[in-house]
Amino acid sequence: VSLVGAGPGDPGLLTLRGRERLLAADAVVYDRLAAGALPTDLPANVELHGVGKEAGHHPVPQEEINALLVRLAREGKRVVRLKGGDPYVFGRGGEEAECLAAAGVGFEVVPGVTSGIAAAALAGIPVTHRREAVQVTLLTAHECAKSDGTQVRWDLLAQDPNATLVGYMGASALPGAVARLLAAGMSPGTPAAMVEQGTTSAQRSVISTLASLPDAVKRAGLKAPALFVIGPTVRHADTLNWSIRRPLAGERLAVPTEAVELRTALEEAGAEIVPVSWPVTSAARIVLGARPLTGCIVRSAAEVEAFDEERSACGWDSPWTAWCLRNDATERARQRGWTRIEVVDGTDERACAADVIAALVTARDRRAL
Ligand code: SAH
């Protein structure tokens, strides 16, 4: 069993080894937070087991996940346990490894990019900075919600002005954590931020001060998965938030896998790309459904149909724009009643990417007016 860190959400932040293990697996057991990082080219015969919390469904109890890992391994399968971020940073990866060890199942850990550092970075916050923050604390804020008290020493953390605090599982626990820090004497003006779905197309962040953060987060309606960052380096967010300034930040586009140049150009412009080949694999289906798409690029009538069927099967209802590279695609999209259709010449992928980028930027400017 390989315990693989899927990274913080952006599929590009899965490690090379993590991807290798996934492509060689017989079975993959994945969390909801890790779903978007599944490679869409995962072979169709790989068994997929989703064990995360999905809206409206209860999460699979930890004992059942442990038992599933042991069972699959005993069946002689190469198993990947795909977990959000890094497997050993919260999320009970240590417990799963202990259980495998106790059952005598061989395992390895493939570390991942943890959200506390990566989501902060993409919100413009370096977690350390010379002469400003000389240490970082990764903590679980969920502790605040527990009735039997907390193991986190908020009183000590509040004393250190040259440090960064990163609070995982921080969405609902934020007011409690802030109250404890203020009560222990931390300055109310300490820069503080909350980042939701960091590194993904759905990333949102709120930059504020310690005392004002809970209200600001409430106004903005940020929800889990989100983490808070408290400390002096948060003040850099306004200058270092390069990621949200990219022209296609926030866009999530399904693009044919084969259109490599097009994909690269759109990704460089800041879009999250879901590479798809039709008919889609089960893994691609999970990835497509992980977050709303803002658009898709279709080359032919057949791709329009495949996309449409996928869409009805998944129940996607958010509006998206279809970029049609050929006339037969445009015609079929119209026949199918698609409303936001843009016709682009797909002969040259670079030129096509430039057209898509320009149109999306114009659409955004129009929305901003
Ligand atoms: N092992 C994971 C953390 C699992 S605990 C890691 O290393 O990142 C789950 C918590 O992680 C969430 O409640 C949230 O606080 C945080 N988290 C995970 N992904 C996130 C993301 N993309 N943006 C912000 N917070 C995230």
mmCIF file of C-alpha atoms and ligand atoms in Angstrom:
data_model
loop_
_atom_site.group_PDB
_atom_site.id
_atom_site.type_symbol
_atom_site.label_atom_id
_atom_site.label_comp_id
_atom_site.label_asym_id
_atom_site.label_seq_id
_atom_site.Cartn_x
_atom_site.Cartn_y
_atom_site.Cartn_z
ATOM 1 C CA VAL A 1 0.000 0.000 0.000
ATOM 2 C CA SER A 2 1.295 3.431 -0.928
ATOM 3 C CA LEU A 3 -0.016 6.277 1.206
ATOM 4 C CA VAL A 4 0.183 9.045 -1.365
ATOM 5 C CA GLY A 5 -0.254 12.762 -0.766
ATOM 6 C CA ALA A 6 -2.451 14.224 -3.500
ATOM 7 C CA GLY A 7 -1.374 17.794 -2.818
ATOM 8 C CA PRO A 8 -3.651 20.693 -1.933
ATOM 9 C CA GLY A 9 -6.115 20.483 -4.835
ATOM 10 C CA ASP A 10 -4.420 21.770 -7.980
ATOM 11 C CA PRO A 11 -3.809 18.536 -9.919
ATOM 12 C CA GLY A 12 -0.427 19.878 -11.024
ATOM 13 C CA LEU A 13 0.775 19.698 -7.434
ATOM 14 C CA LEU A 14 0.661 15.910 -7.199
ATOM 15 C CA THR A 15 4.244 14.619 -7.022
ATOM 16 C CA LEU A 16 5.890 12.657 -9.826
ATOM 17 C CA ARG A 17 6.158 9.587 -7.630
ATOM 18 C CA GLY A 18 2.551 9.938 -6.538
ATOM 19 C CA ARG A 19 1.481 9.921 -10.181
ATOM 20 C CA GLU A 20 3.682 6.912 -10.936
ATOM 21 C CA ARG A 21 2.157 4.945 -8.074
ATOM 22 C CA LEU A 22 -1.372 5.846 -9.160
ATOM 23 C CA LEU A 23 -0.772 4.785 -12.753
ATOM 24 C CA ALA A 24 0.633 1.447 -11.581
ATOM 25 C CA ALA A 25 -2.111 0.755 -9.008
ATOM 26 C CA ASP A 26 -4.757 -1.978 -9.078
ATOM 27 C CA ALA A 27 -6.943 -0.132 -6.575
ATOM 28 C CA VAL A 28 -7.149 3.465 -5.397
ATOM 29 C CA VAL A 29 -8.855 4.493 -2.164
ATOM 30 C CA TYR A 30 -9.326 8.274 -2.277
ATOM 31 C CA ASP A 31 -10.687 11.049 -0.087
ATOM 32 C CA ARG A 32 -13.011 13.740 -1.327
ATOM 33 C CA LEU A 33 -10.288 16.361 -0.891
ATOM 34 C CA ALA A 34 -8.034 14.297 -3.145
ATOM 35 C CA ALA A 35 -10.583 13.523 -5.861
ATOM 36 C CA GLY A 36 -9.646 16.421 -8.135
ATOM 37 C CA ALA A 37 -6.032 15.238 -8.255
ATOM 38 C CA LEU A 38 -6.757 11.781 -9.692
ATOM 39 C CA PRO A 39 -4.993 11.520 -13.051
ATOM 40 C CA THR A 40 -7.678 11.587 -15.747
ATOM 41 C CA ASP A 41 -5.591 9.088 -17.729
ATOM 42 C CA LEU A 42 -5.790 6.502 -14.945
ATOM 43 C CA PRO A 43 -6.363 3.158 -16.696
ATOM 44 C CA ALA A 44 -10.019 2.139 -16.813
ATOM 45 C CA ASN A 45 -9.398 -1.164 -14.993
ATOM 46 C CA VAL A 46 -8.191 0.483 -11.770
ATOM 47 C CA GLU A 47 -10.675 -0.097 -8.940
ATOM 48 C CA LEU A 48 -11.772 3.214 -7.443
ATOM 49 C CA HIS A 49 -13.043 3.498 -3.869
ATOM 50 C CA GLY A 50 -14.255 6.925 -2.737
ATOM 51 C CA VAL A 51 -14.266 7.105 1.043
ATOM 52 C CA GLY A 52 -14.510 10.821 1.668
ATOM 53 C CA LYS A 53 -17.303 12.987 2.891
ATOM 54 C CA GLU A 54 -19.513 13.870 -0.056
ATOM 55 C CA ALA A 55 -22.350 16.345 0.259
ATOM 56 C CA GLY A 56 -25.328 14.463 1.654
ATOM 57 C CA HIS A 57 -23.407 11.252 2.365
ATOM 58 C CA HIS A 58 -21.794 10.164 5.584
ATOM 59 C CA PRO A 59 -18.071 9.624 5.503
ATOM 60 C CA VAL A 60 -16.876 6.044 5.634
ATOM 61 C CA PRO A 61 -15.795 5.341 9.238
ATOM 62 C CA GLN A 62 -12.032 5.177 9.734
ATOM 63 C CA GLU A 63 -12.143 1.506 10.823
ATOM 64 C CA GLU A 64 -13.813 0.590 7.548
ATOM 65 C CA ILE A 65 -11.163 2.459 5.556
ATOM 66 C CA ASN A 66 -8.430 0.647 7.476
ATOM 67 C CA ALA A 67 -10.124 -2.698 6.903
ATOM 68 C CA LEU A 68 -10.568 -1.947 3.193
ATOM 69 C CA LEU A 69 -6.861 -1.160 2.785
ATOM 70 C CA VAL A 70 -5.867 -4.392 4.504
ATOM 71 C CA ARG A 71 -8.345 -6.448 2.498
ATOM 72 C CA LEU A 72 -7.244 -5.035 -0.863
ATOM 73 C CA ALA A 73 -3.590 -5.560 0.021
ATOM 74 C CA ARG A 74 -4.277 -9.162 1.090
ATOM 75 C CA GLU A 75 -5.944 -9.782 -2.247
ATOM 76 C CA GLY A 76 -2.497 -9.114 -3.685
ATOM 77 C CA LYS A 77 -3.402 -5.764 -5.194
ATOM 78 C CA ARG A 78 -1.159 -2.757 -5.509
ATOM 79 C CA VAL A 79 -3.095 -0.205 -3.517
ATOM 80 C CA VAL A 80 -2.808 3.563 -3.432
ATOM 81 C CA ARG A 81 -4.380 5.353 -0.509
ATOM 82 C CA LEU A 82 -4.717 8.874 -1.910
ATOM 83 C CA LYS A 83 -5.069 11.570 0.730
ATOM 84 C CA GLY A 84 -5.374 15.340 0.411
ATOM 85 C CA GLY A 85 -2.216 17.383 0.964
ATOM 86 C CA ASP A 86 0.445 15.385 2.772
ATOM 87 C CA PRO A 87 -0.623 12.012 4.189
ATOM 88 C CA TYR A 88 0.918 12.673 7.606
ATOM 89 C CA VAL A 89 -0.341 16.217 8.125
ATOM 90 C CA PHE A 90 -3.658 15.730 9.940
ATOM 91 C CA GLY A 91 -6.205 13.596 8.113
ATOM 92 C CA ARG A 92 -5.255 10.464 10.136
ATOM 93 C CA GLY A 93 -2.550 9.139 7.798
ATOM 94 C CA GLY A 94 -0.461 8.057 10.782
ATOM 95 C CA GLU A 95 -3.309 5.916 12.057
ATOM 96 C CA GLU A 96 -3.739 4.229 8.692
ATOM 97 C CA ALA A 97 -0.023 3.462 8.523
ATOM 98 C CA GLU A 98 -0.098 2.010 12.048
ATOM 99 C CA CYS A 99 -2.996 -0.178 11.135
ATOM 100 C CA LEU A 100 -1.145 -1.490 8.055
ATOM 101 C CA ALA A 101 1.950 -2.120 10.157
ATOM 102 C CA ALA A 102 -0.112 -4.001 12.748
ATOM 103 C CA ALA A 103 -1.678 -6.144 10.012
ATOM 104 C CA GLY A 104 1.740 -6.943 8.600
ATOM 105 C CA VAL A 105 0.991 -5.213 5.291
ATOM 106 C CA GLY A 106 3.972 -3.596 3.581
ATOM 107 C CA PHE A 107 3.533 0.114 2.965
ATOM 108 C CA GLU A 108 5.328 3.267 1.937
ATOM 109 C CA VAL A 109 4.554 6.953 2.254
ATOM 110 C CA VAL A 110 4.786 9.310 -0.703
ATOM 111 C CA PRO A 111 4.744 12.783 0.849
ATOM 112 C CA GLY A 112 2.606 15.499 -0.679
ATOM 113 C CA VAL A 113 2.432 19.266 -0.805
ATOM 114 C CA THR A 114 0.528 20.266 2.294
ATOM 115 C CA SER A 115 -2.295 22.779 1.965
ATOM 116 C CA GLY A 116 -1.125 24.894 4.899
ATOM 117 C CA ILE A 117 1.929 25.993 2.988
ATOM 118 C CA ALA A 118 0.629 25.809 -0.592
ATOM 119 C CA ALA A 119 -2.768 27.458 -0.095
ATOM 120 C CA ALA A 120 -1.036 30.253 1.825
ATOM 121 C CA ALA A 121 1.489 30.697 -0.992
ATOM 122 C CA LEU A 122 -1.222 30.971 -3.626
ATOM 123 C CA ALA A 123 -3.005 33.553 -1.531
ATOM 124 C CA GLY A 124 0.223 35.590 -1.518
ATOM 125 C CA ILE A 125 1.465 34.568 1.934
ATOM 126 C CA PRO A 126 4.988 33.209 2.477
ATOM 127 C CA VAL A 127 4.801 31.194 5.708
ATOM 128 C CA THR A 128 8.317 32.224 6.713
ATOM 129 C CA HIS A 129 10.137 35.457 5.935
ATOM 130 C CA ARG A 130 13.533 36.686 7.038
ATOM 131 C CA ARG A 131 13.247 38.852 10.145
ATOM 132 C CA GLU A 132 9.452 38.557 10.209
ATOM 133 C CA ALA A 133 8.489 34.942 10.798
ATOM 134 C CA VAL A 134 11.152 32.517 11.967
ATOM 135 C CA GLN A 135 8.838 29.635 12.738
ATOM 136 C CA VAL A 136 5.610 28.103 11.500
ATOM 137 C CA THR A 137 3.094 26.149 13.522
ATOM 138 C CA LEU A 138 0.705 23.800 11.736
ATOM 139 C CA LEU A 139 -2.192 23.176 14.059
ATOM 140 C CA THR A 140 -5.636 21.673 13.990
ATOM 141 C CA ALA A 141 -8.159 24.328 14.878
ATOM 142 C CA HIS A 142 -10.847 21.697 15.178
ATOM 143 C CA GLU A 143 -9.610 21.316 18.745
ATOM 144 C CA CYS A 144 -11.503 24.497 19.654
ATOM 145 C CA ALA A 145 -14.788 22.816 18.921
ATOM 146 C CA LYS A 146 -14.151 19.931 21.320
ATOM 147 C CA SER A 147 -16.010 19.971 24.578
ATOM 148 C CA ASP A 148 -13.227 18.279 26.548
ATOM 149 C CA GLY A 149 -10.802 21.170 26.134
ATOM 150 C CA THR A 150 -7.938 21.700 23.770
ATOM 151 C CA GLN A 151 -4.405 20.375 23.482
ATOM 152 C CA VAL A 152 -3.277 23.372 21.439
ATOM 153 C CA ARG A 153 -1.432 25.866 23.664
ATOM 154 C CA TRP A 154 -3.120 29.003 22.345
ATOM 155 C CA ASP A 155 -1.727 30.857 25.363
ATOM 156 C CA LEU A 156 1.866 30.170 24.304
ATOM 157 C CA LEU A 157 1.232 30.700 20.583
ATOM 158 C CA ALA A 158 -0.228 34.123 21.327
ATOM 159 C CA GLN A 159 3.075 35.279 22.819
ATOM 160 C CA ASP A 160 5.197 35.019 19.691
ATOM 161 C CA PRO A 161 5.018 37.930 17.243
ATOM 162 C CA ASN A 162 7.635 36.495 14.843
ATOM 163 C CA ALA A 163 5.819 33.326 13.936
ATOM 164 C CA THR A 164 3.119 32.100 11.568
ATOM 165 C CA LEU A 165 0.164 30.042 12.732
ATOM 166 C CA VAL A 166 -1.601 27.879 10.190
ATOM 167 C CA GLY A 167 -4.939 26.503 11.357
ATOM 168 C CA TYR A 168 -6.227 23.434 9.498
ATOM 169 C CA MET A 169 -9.905 22.553 9.775
ATOM 170 C CA GLY A 170 -10.359 26.181 10.577
ATOM 171 C CA ALA A 171 -13.643 27.190 8.973
ATOM 172 C CA SER A 172 -16.017 26.702 11.869
ATOM 173 C CA ALA A 173 -13.381 26.855 14.599
ATOM 174 C CA LEU A 174 -12.085 30.301 13.627
ATOM 175 C CA PRO A 175 -14.069 32.437 16.103
ATOM 176 C CA GLY A 176 -13.034 30.176 18.995
ATOM 177 C CA ALA A 177 -9.378 30.205 17.993
ATOM 178 C CA VAL A 178 -9.330 33.993 17.612
ATOM 179 C CA ALA A 179 -11.025 34.476 20.975
ATOM 180 C CA ARG A 180 -8.406 32.307 22.669
ATOM 181 C CA LEU A 181 -5.494 34.132 21.015
ATOM 182 C CA LEU A 182 -6.908 37.560 21.903
ATOM 183 C CA ALA A 183 -7.597 36.473 25.461
ATOM 184 C CA ALA A 184 -3.984 35.339 25.750
ATOM 185 C CA GLY A 185 -2.751 38.766 24.695
ATOM 186 C CA MET A 186 -2.079 38.501 20.959
ATOM 187 C CA SER A 187 -2.328 41.889 19.252
ATOM 188 C CA PRO A 188 -5.762 42.379 17.622
ATOM 189 C CA GLY A 189 -4.062 44.064 14.659
ATOM 190 C CA THR A 190 -1.956 40.990 13.771
ATOM 191 C CA PRO A 191 -2.420 40.329 10.041
ATOM 192 C CA ALA A 192 -4.643 37.294 9.485
ATOM 193 C CA ALA A 193 -6.183 35.497 6.532
ATOM 194 C CA MET A 194 -8.445 32.636 5.615
ATOM 195 C CA VAL A 195 -8.037 30.662 2.398
ATOM 196 C CA GLU A 196 -10.780 28.437 0.999
ATOM 197 C CA GLN A 197 -10.012 25.685 -1.554
ATOM 198 C CA GLY A 198 -6.521 27.065 -1.978
ATOM 199 C CA THR A 199 -4.603 26.294 -5.215
ATOM 200 C CA THR A 200 -7.791 25.301 -7.053
ATOM 201 C CA SER A 201 -9.947 27.235 -9.500
ATOM 202 C CA ALA A 202 -12.373 27.759 -6.620
ATOM 203 C CA GLN A 203 -9.810 29.451 -4.373
ATOM 204 C CA ARG A 204 -11.079 32.419 -2.375
ATOM 205 C CA SER A 205 -9.321 34.264 0.394
ATOM 206 C CA VAL A 206 -10.023 36.956 2.927
ATOM 207 C CA ILE A 207 -7.192 39.114 4.238
ATOM 208 C CA SER A 208 -7.833 40.975 7.456
ATOM 209 C CA THR A 209 -6.574 41.340 11.020
ATOM 210 C CA LEU A 210 -6.865 38.903 13.891
ATOM 211 C CA ALA A 211 -9.753 40.695 15.582
ATOM 212 C CA SER A 212 -11.700 41.331 12.373
ATOM 213 C CA LEU A 213 -11.110 38.046 10.556
ATOM 214 C CA PRO A 214 -14.098 36.081 11.899
ATOM 215 C CA ASP A 215 -16.580 38.752 10.758
ATOM 216 C CA ALA A 216 -14.836 39.240 7.437
ATOM 217 C CA VAL A 217 -14.931 35.470 6.793
ATOM 218 C CA LYS A 218 -18.585 35.315 7.711
ATOM 219 C CA ARG A 219 -19.429 38.177 5.351
ATOM 220 C CA ALA A 220 -17.545 36.514 2.524
ATOM 221 C CA GLY A 221 -19.204 33.172 3.320
ATOM 222 C CA LEU A 222 -16.018 31.077 3.227
ATOM 223 C CA LYS A 223 -16.581 27.405 3.993
ATOM 224 C CA ALA A 224 -14.544 24.216 4.419
ATOM 225 C CA PRO A 225 -12.047 23.182 3.213
ATOM 226 C CA ALA A 226 -10.382 26.306 4.482
ATOM 227 C CA LEU A 227 -7.497 27.216 6.721
ATOM 228 C CA PHE A 228 -6.432 30.357 8.526
ATOM 229 C CA VAL A 229 -3.024 31.962 8.568
ATOM 230 C CA ILE A 230 -2.101 34.375 11.346
ATOM 231 C CA GLY A 231 1.153 36.281 11.554
ATOM 232 C CA PRO A 232 3.154 39.197 10.206
ATOM 233 C CA THR A 233 3.811 37.739 6.740
ATOM 234 C CA VAL A 234 0.095 37.880 5.883
ATOM 235 C CA ARG A 235 0.667 41.575 5.193
ATOM 236 C CA HIS A 236 2.455 40.627 1.958
ATOM 237 C CA ALA A 237 -0.698 39.120 0.470
ATOM 238 C CA ASP A 238 -1.657 42.258 -1.443
ATOM 239 C CA THR A 239 1.642 42.385 -3.311
ATOM 240 C CA LEU A 240 2.392 38.679 -3.652
ATOM 241 C CA ASN A 241 -0.994 37.377 -4.764
ATOM 242 C CA TRP A 242 0.312 36.620 -8.250
ATOM 243 C CA SER A 243 -1.927 33.611 -8.641
ATOM 244 C CA ILE A 244 -5.247 35.432 -8.563
ATOM 245 C CA ARG A 245 -3.925 38.103 -10.916
ATOM 246 C CA ARG A 246 -3.371 35.659 -13.754
ATOM 247 C CA PRO A 247 -5.853 36.297 -16.555
ATOM 248 C CA LEU A 248 -7.628 32.922 -16.226
ATOM 249 C CA ALA A 249 -7.555 32.581 -12.429
ATOM 250 C CA GLY A 250 -10.756 30.904 -11.300
ATOM 251 C CA GLU A 251 -11.466 29.253 -14.654
ATOM 252 C CA ARG A 252 -11.713 25.466 -14.830
ATOM 253 C CA LEU A 253 -11.667 24.130 -18.356
ATOM 254 C CA ALA A 254 -12.022 20.649 -19.804
ATOM 255 C CA VAL A 255 -9.567 20.402 -22.697
ATOM 256 C CA PRO A 256 -8.824 17.434 -24.973
ATOM 257 C CA THR A 257 -5.810 15.561 -23.609
ATOM 258 C CA GLU A 258 -4.164 15.506 -27.022
ATOM 259 C CA ALA A 259 -4.194 19.302 -27.367
ATOM 260 C CA VAL A 260 -0.984 19.679 -25.383
ATOM 261 C CA GLU A 261 -0.015 23.160 -26.551
ATOM 262 C CA LEU A 262 -3.480 24.497 -25.977
ATOM 263 C CA ARG A 263 -3.595 23.001 -22.486
ATOM 264 C CA THR A 264 -0.197 24.398 -21.579
ATOM 265 C CA ALA A 265 -1.031 27.897 -22.787
ATOM 266 C CA LEU A 266 -4.326 27.975 -20.878
ATOM 267 C CA GLU A 267 -2.697 26.625 -17.754
ATOM 268 C CA GLU A 268 0.081 29.187 -17.914
ATOM 269 C CA ALA A 269 -2.619 31.829 -18.061
ATOM 270 C CA GLY A 270 -3.896 30.529 -14.715
ATOM 271 C CA ALA A 271 -6.747 28.171 -15.623
ATOM 272 C CA GLU A 272 -7.190 24.792 -13.947
ATOM 273 C CA ILE A 273 -7.202 22.259 -16.736
ATOM 274 C CA VAL A 274 -9.002 18.924 -16.764
ATOM 275 C CA PRO A 275 -7.478 16.926 -19.604
ATOM 276 C CA VAL A 276 -10.140 14.641 -21.085
ATOM 277 C CA SER A 277 -10.222 11.988 -23.771
ATOM 278 C CA TRP A 278 -13.597 10.703 -24.924
ATOM 279 C CA PRO A 279 -15.141 8.412 -23.856
ATOM 280 C CA VAL A 280 -14.083 9.468 -20.374
ATOM 281 C CA THR A 281 -12.606 7.061 -17.843
ATOM 282 C CA SER A 282 -14.170 6.663 -14.388
ATOM 283 C CA ALA A 283 -11.292 8.651 -12.931
ATOM 284 C CA ALA A 284 -11.907 11.509 -15.379
ATOM 285 C CA ARG A 285 -15.571 11.446 -14.453
ATOM 286 C CA ILE A 286 -14.711 11.894 -10.776
ATOM 287 C CA VAL A 287 -12.319 14.719 -11.607
ATOM 288 C CA LEU A 288 -14.848 16.466 -13.860
ATOM 289 C CA GLY A 289 -17.390 16.390 -11.053
ATOM 290 C CA ALA A 290 -14.986 17.545 -8.339
ATOM 291 C CA ARG A 291 -15.589 21.268 -8.924
ATOM 292 C CA PRO A 292 -17.728 23.242 -11.363
ATOM 293 C CA LEU A 293 -16.336 23.678 -14.868
ATOM 294 C CA THR A 294 -16.425 27.129 -16.394
ATOM 295 C CA GLY A 295 -15.845 25.886 -19.894
ATOM 296 C CA CYS A 296 -14.920 23.091 -22.231
ATOM 297 C CA ILE A 297 -13.090 22.882 -25.506
ATOM 298 C CA VAL A 298 -14.679 20.583 -28.031
ATOM 299 C CA ARG A 299 -13.321 19.668 -31.426
ATOM 300 C CA SER A 300 -16.077 17.641 -33.004
ATOM 301 C CA ALA A 301 -19.758 16.790 -32.948
ATOM 302 C CA ALA A 302 -18.860 13.485 -31.294
ATOM 303 C CA GLU A 303 -17.102 15.289 -28.450
ATOM 304 C CA VAL A 304 -20.103 17.579 -27.966
ATOM 305 C CA GLU A 305 -22.338 14.548 -27.631
ATOM 306 C CA ALA A 306 -20.009 12.750 -25.274
ATOM 307 C CA PHE A 307 -19.718 15.855 -23.142
ATOM 308 C CA ASP A 308 -23.453 16.349 -23.072
ATOM 309 C CA GLU A 309 -24.099 12.795 -21.976
ATOM 310 C CA GLU A 310 -21.508 13.064 -19.261
ATOM 311 C CA ARG A 311 -23.079 16.272 -18.113
ATOM 312 C CA SER A 312 -26.565 14.817 -17.803
ATOM 313 C CA ALA A 313 -25.215 11.744 -16.049
ATOM 314 C CA CYS A 314 -23.409 13.893 -13.461
ATOM 315 C CA GLY A 315 -26.225 16.396 -13.091
ATOM 316 C CA TRP A 316 -24.010 19.430 -13.699
ATOM 317 C CA ASP A 317 -26.131 22.493 -13.737
ATOM 318 C CA SER A 318 -23.662 25.359 -13.600
ATOM 319 C CA PRO A 319 -23.454 27.291 -16.860
ATOM 320 C CA TRP A 320 -20.294 26.881 -18.860
ATOM 321 C CA THR A 321 -18.949 28.170 -22.112
ATOM 322 C CA ALA A 322 -18.228 25.789 -24.966
ATOM 323 C CA TRP A 323 -15.348 26.679 -27.258
ATOM 324 C CA CYS A 324 -15.975 24.946 -30.531
ATOM 325 C CA LEU A 325 -12.971 24.389 -32.745
ATOM 326 C CA ARG A 326 -14.831 23.090 -35.785
ATOM 327 C CA ASN A 327 -18.111 23.777 -37.517
ATOM 328 C CA ASP A 328 -19.584 20.355 -36.827
ATOM 329 C CA ALA A 329 -18.943 20.894 -33.108
ATOM 330 C CA THR A 330 -20.631 24.303 -33.211
ATOM 331 C CA GLU A 331 -23.649 22.945 -35.049
ATOM 332 C CA ARG A 332 -24.105 20.007 -32.713
ATOM 333 C CA ALA A 333 -23.715 22.227 -29.629
ATOM 334 C CA ARG A 334 -26.497 24.464 -30.990
ATOM 335 C CA GLN A 335 -28.691 21.441 -31.719
ATOM 336 C CA ARG A 336 -28.179 20.238 -28.174
ATOM 337 C CA GLY A 337 -29.370 23.583 -26.882
ATOM 338 C CA TRP A 338 -26.071 24.759 -25.449
ATOM 339 C CA THR A 339 -26.323 28.457 -24.846
ATOM 340 C CA ARG A 340 -22.837 29.836 -24.433
ATOM 341 C CA ILE A 341 -21.075 28.848 -27.597
ATOM 342 C CA GLU A 342 -17.914 30.494 -28.868
ATOM 343 C CA VAL A 343 -16.463 29.608 -32.235
ATOM 344 C CA VAL A 344 -12.689 29.556 -32.473
ATOM 345 C CA ASP A 345 -10.352 28.410 -35.207
ATOM 346 C CA GLY A 346 -8.536 25.390 -33.848
ATOM 347 C CA THR A 347 -5.990 24.952 -36.620
ATOM 348 C CA ASP A 348 -3.205 26.567 -34.651
ATOM 349 C CA GLU A 349 -3.312 25.696 -30.942
ATOM 350 C CA ARG A 350 -1.350 28.738 -29.751
ATOM 351 C CA ALA A 351 -3.572 31.143 -31.673
ATOM 352 C CA CYS A 352 -6.601 29.271 -30.423
ATOM 353 C CA ALA A 353 -5.414 29.606 -26.806
ATOM 354 C CA ALA A 354 -4.877 33.335 -27.326
ATOM 355 C CA ASP A 355 -8.462 33.670 -28.612
ATOM 356 C CA VAL A 356 -9.891 31.732 -25.663
ATOM 357 C CA ILE A 357 -7.878 33.786 -23.182
ATOM 358 C CA ALA A 358 -8.870 37.088 -24.774
ATOM 359 C CA ALA A 359 -12.557 36.145 -24.786
ATOM 360 C CA LEU A 360 -12.521 34.981 -21.165
ATOM 361 C CA VAL A 361 -10.756 38.153 -20.075
ATOM 362 C CA THR A 362 -13.303 40.289 -21.925
ATOM 363 C CA ALA A 363 -16.153 38.336 -20.335
ATOM 364 C CA ARG A 364 -14.641 38.887 -16.910
ATOM 365 C CA ASP A 365 -14.157 42.617 -17.508
ATOM 366 C CA ARG A 366 -17.766 42.823 -18.595
ATOM 367 C CA ARG A 367 -18.895 41.088 -15.395
ATOM 368 C CA ALA A 368 -16.780 43.458 -13.318
ATOM 369 C CA LEU A 369 -18.431 46.569 -14.800
HETATM 370 N N1 SAH B 1 -3.436 16.215 4.869
HETATM 371 C C1 SAH B 1 -4.015 17.490 4.492
HETATM 372 C C2 SAH B 1 -4.882 18.073 5.581
HETATM 373 C C3 SAH B 1 -6.066 17.217 5.955
HETATM 374 S S1 SAH B 1 -7.077 17.942 7.160
HETATM 375 C C4 SAH B 1 -2.908 18.447 4.074
HETATM 376 O O1 SAH B 1 -1.721 18.148 4.273
HETATM 377 O O2 SAH B 1 -3.202 19.489 3.506
HETATM 378 C C5 SAH B 1 -8.261 18.790 6.180
HETATM 379 C C6 SAH B 1 -8.063 20.284 6.301
HETATM 380 O O3 SAH B 1 -7.009 20.707 5.470
HETATM 381 C C7 SAH B 1 -9.240 21.114 5.837
HETATM 382 O O4 SAH B 1 -10.199 21.248 6.857
HETATM 383 C C8 SAH B 1 -8.598 22.446 5.546
HETATM 384 O O5 SAH B 1 -8.352 23.178 6.713
HETATM 385 C C9 SAH B 1 -7.256 22.016 5.015
HETATM 386 N N2 SAH B 1 -7.230 22.005 3.551
HETATM 387 C C10 SAH B 1 -7.069 20.961 2.739
HETATM 388 N N3 SAH B 1 -7.027 21.344 1.447
HETATM 389 C C11 SAH B 1 -7.169 22.689 1.466
HETATM 390 C C12 SAH B 1 -7.188 23.692 0.458
HETATM 391 N N4 SAH B 1 -7.058 23.382 -0.842
HETATM 392 N N5 SAH B 1 -7.335 24.978 0.837
HETATM 393 C C13 SAH B 1 -7.460 25.307 2.130
HETATM 394 N N6 SAH B 1 -7.446 24.408 3.124
HETATM 395 C C14 SAH B 1 -7.307 23.124 2.805
#
